[in-house]
Short mmCIF file of C-alpha atoms in Angstrom, two decimals:
data_model
loop_
_atom_site.label_atom_id
_atom_site.label_comp_id
_atom_site.label_asym_id
_atom_site.label_seq_id
_atom_site.Cartn_x
_atom_site.Cartn_y
_atom_site.Cartn_z
CA UNK H 1 -11.98 0.45 2.70
CA UNK H 2 -14.65 1.96 4.57
CA UNK H 3 -15.03 5.05 2.25
CA UNK H 4 -15.56 2.50 -0.59
CA UNK H 5 -18.35 1.01 1.45
CA UNK H 6 -19.98 4.15 2.07
CA UNK H 7 -19.76 4.75 -1.51
CA UNK H 8 -21.51 1.23 -2.40
CA UNK H 9 -18.37 0.04 -4.01
CA UNK H 10 -18.25 -3.84 -3.42
CA UNK H 11 -14.50 -4.92 -2.96
CA UNK H 12 -13.93 -8.45 -4.16
CA UNK H 13 -10.30 -8.58 -3.09
CA UNK H 14 -8.42 -6.43 -0.93
CA UNK H 15 -4.58 -6.55 -1.30
CA UNK H 16 -2.24 -4.55 1.09
CA UNK H 17 1.28 -4.04 0.90
CA UNK H 18 2.17 -2.88 4.32
CA UNK H 19 5.39 -3.82 6.81
CA UNK H 20 4.49 -2.11 9.84
CA UNK H 21 3.24 -4.60 12.42
CA UNK H 22 0.98 -2.18 14.16
CA UNK H 23 -0.73 -0.94 11.15
CA UNK H 24 -1.18 -4.50 9.86
CA UNK H 25 -2.62 -5.63 13.13
CA UNK H 26 -5.15 -2.24 13.05
CA UNK H 27 -6.32 -3.46 9.62
CA UNK H 28 -6.74 -7.15 10.83
CA UNK H 29 -8.58 -5.93 13.91
CA UNK H 30 -10.72 -3.57 11.38
CA UNK H 31 -11.49 -5.88 8.25
CA UNK H 32 -10.64 -9.50 9.75
CA UNK H 33 -9.39 -11.59 6.86
CA UNK H 34 -10.81 -9.60 4.13
CA UNK H 35 -7.43 -8.00 3.46
CA UNK H 36 -4.78 -10.00 2.23
CA UNK H 37 -0.97 -8.92 3.05
CA UNK H 38 1.04 -9.42 0.17
CA UNK H 39 4.30 -8.10 1.60
CA UNK H 40 6.65 -5.24 1.27
CA UNK H 41 6.02 -3.13 -2.01
CA UNK H 42 9.73 -3.23 -2.91
CA UNK H 43 9.66 -6.72 -3.33
CA UNK H 44 6.88 -6.87 -5.65
CA UNK H 45 7.82 -7.91 -9.11
CA UNK H 46 5.28 -7.78 -12.21
CA UNK H 47 5.42 -11.66 -11.89
CA UNK H 48 4.04 -11.69 -8.40
CA UNK H 49 1.23 -8.74 -9.55
CA UNK H 50 0.24 -10.56 -12.50
CA UNK H 51 -0.39 -13.56 -10.34
CA UNK H 52 -2.86 -11.84 -7.98
CA UNK H 53 -5.11 -11.12 -11.27
CA UNK H 54 -6.24 -8.03 -12.63
CA UNK H 55 -6.41 -4.98 -10.21
CA UNK H 56 -9.07 -2.30 -10.73
CA UNK H 57 -8.18 0.01 -8.27
CA UNK H 58 -4.56 1.01 -6.76
CA UNK H 59 -4.30 3.32 -3.86
CA UNK H 60 -1.17 4.17 -2.25
CA UNK H 61 0.85 6.41 0.32
CA UNK H 62 4.43 6.09 1.01
CA UNK H 63 6.02 6.76 4.54
CA UNK H 64 6.18 10.57 4.77
CA UNK H 65 9.08 11.30 7.10
CA UNK H 66 11.42 12.28 4.19
CA UNK H 67 8.43 14.71 3.07
CA UNK H 68 7.18 16.06 6.48
CA UNK H 69 7.65 19.51 7.54
CA UNK H 70 7.99 18.27 11.38
CA UNK H 71 10.88 16.10 10.44
CA UNK H 72 13.97 18.75 11.37
CA UNK H 73 16.05 16.95 8.11
CA UNK H 74 13.56 16.22 5.27
CA UNK H 75 15.22 14.92 2.25
CA UNK H 76 12.64 15.41 -0.10
CA UNK H 77 10.83 13.24 -2.84
CA UNK H 78 14.36 12.36 -4.58
CA UNK H 79 17.03 12.84 -1.63
CA UNK H 80 15.60 10.16 0.99
CA UNK H 81 14.28 6.72 0.78
CA UNK H 82 10.52 7.09 1.85
CA UNK H 83 9.70 9.75 -0.71
CA UNK H 84 11.14 7.74 -3.09
CA UNK H 85 8.54 4.59 -2.76
CA UNK H 86 6.12 6.93 -4.25
CA UNK H 87 8.12 6.74 -7.81
CA UNK H 88 8.96 3.26 -7.50
CA UNK H 89 5.54 2.35 -7.59
CA UNK H 90 4.65 3.91 -10.83
CA UNK H 91 6.23 1.32 -13.06
CA UNK H 92 3.61 -1.02 -11.77
CA UNK H 93 0.93 0.92 -13.05
CA UNK H 94 -0.44 0.76 -16.39
#
């Protein structure tokens, strides 16, 4: 949200699919009620997304523990659960 503001891009609605309580608290502290938290990305159905209305910009990142070089046993994009989230998000994009 900070970068969009710096670029002069007005954000009418900002949805976040975050599950980490600390990350949610940080976003609430930094942005107040301007972010609507919509729950776990794995529970988002096409129906739920369509009720949110058209979404012009989708940004995302998955947890990176399965991809990180500091992980002593990384499972990669296809072997673990964290990396797979990147692939699961794609069907919702059109």
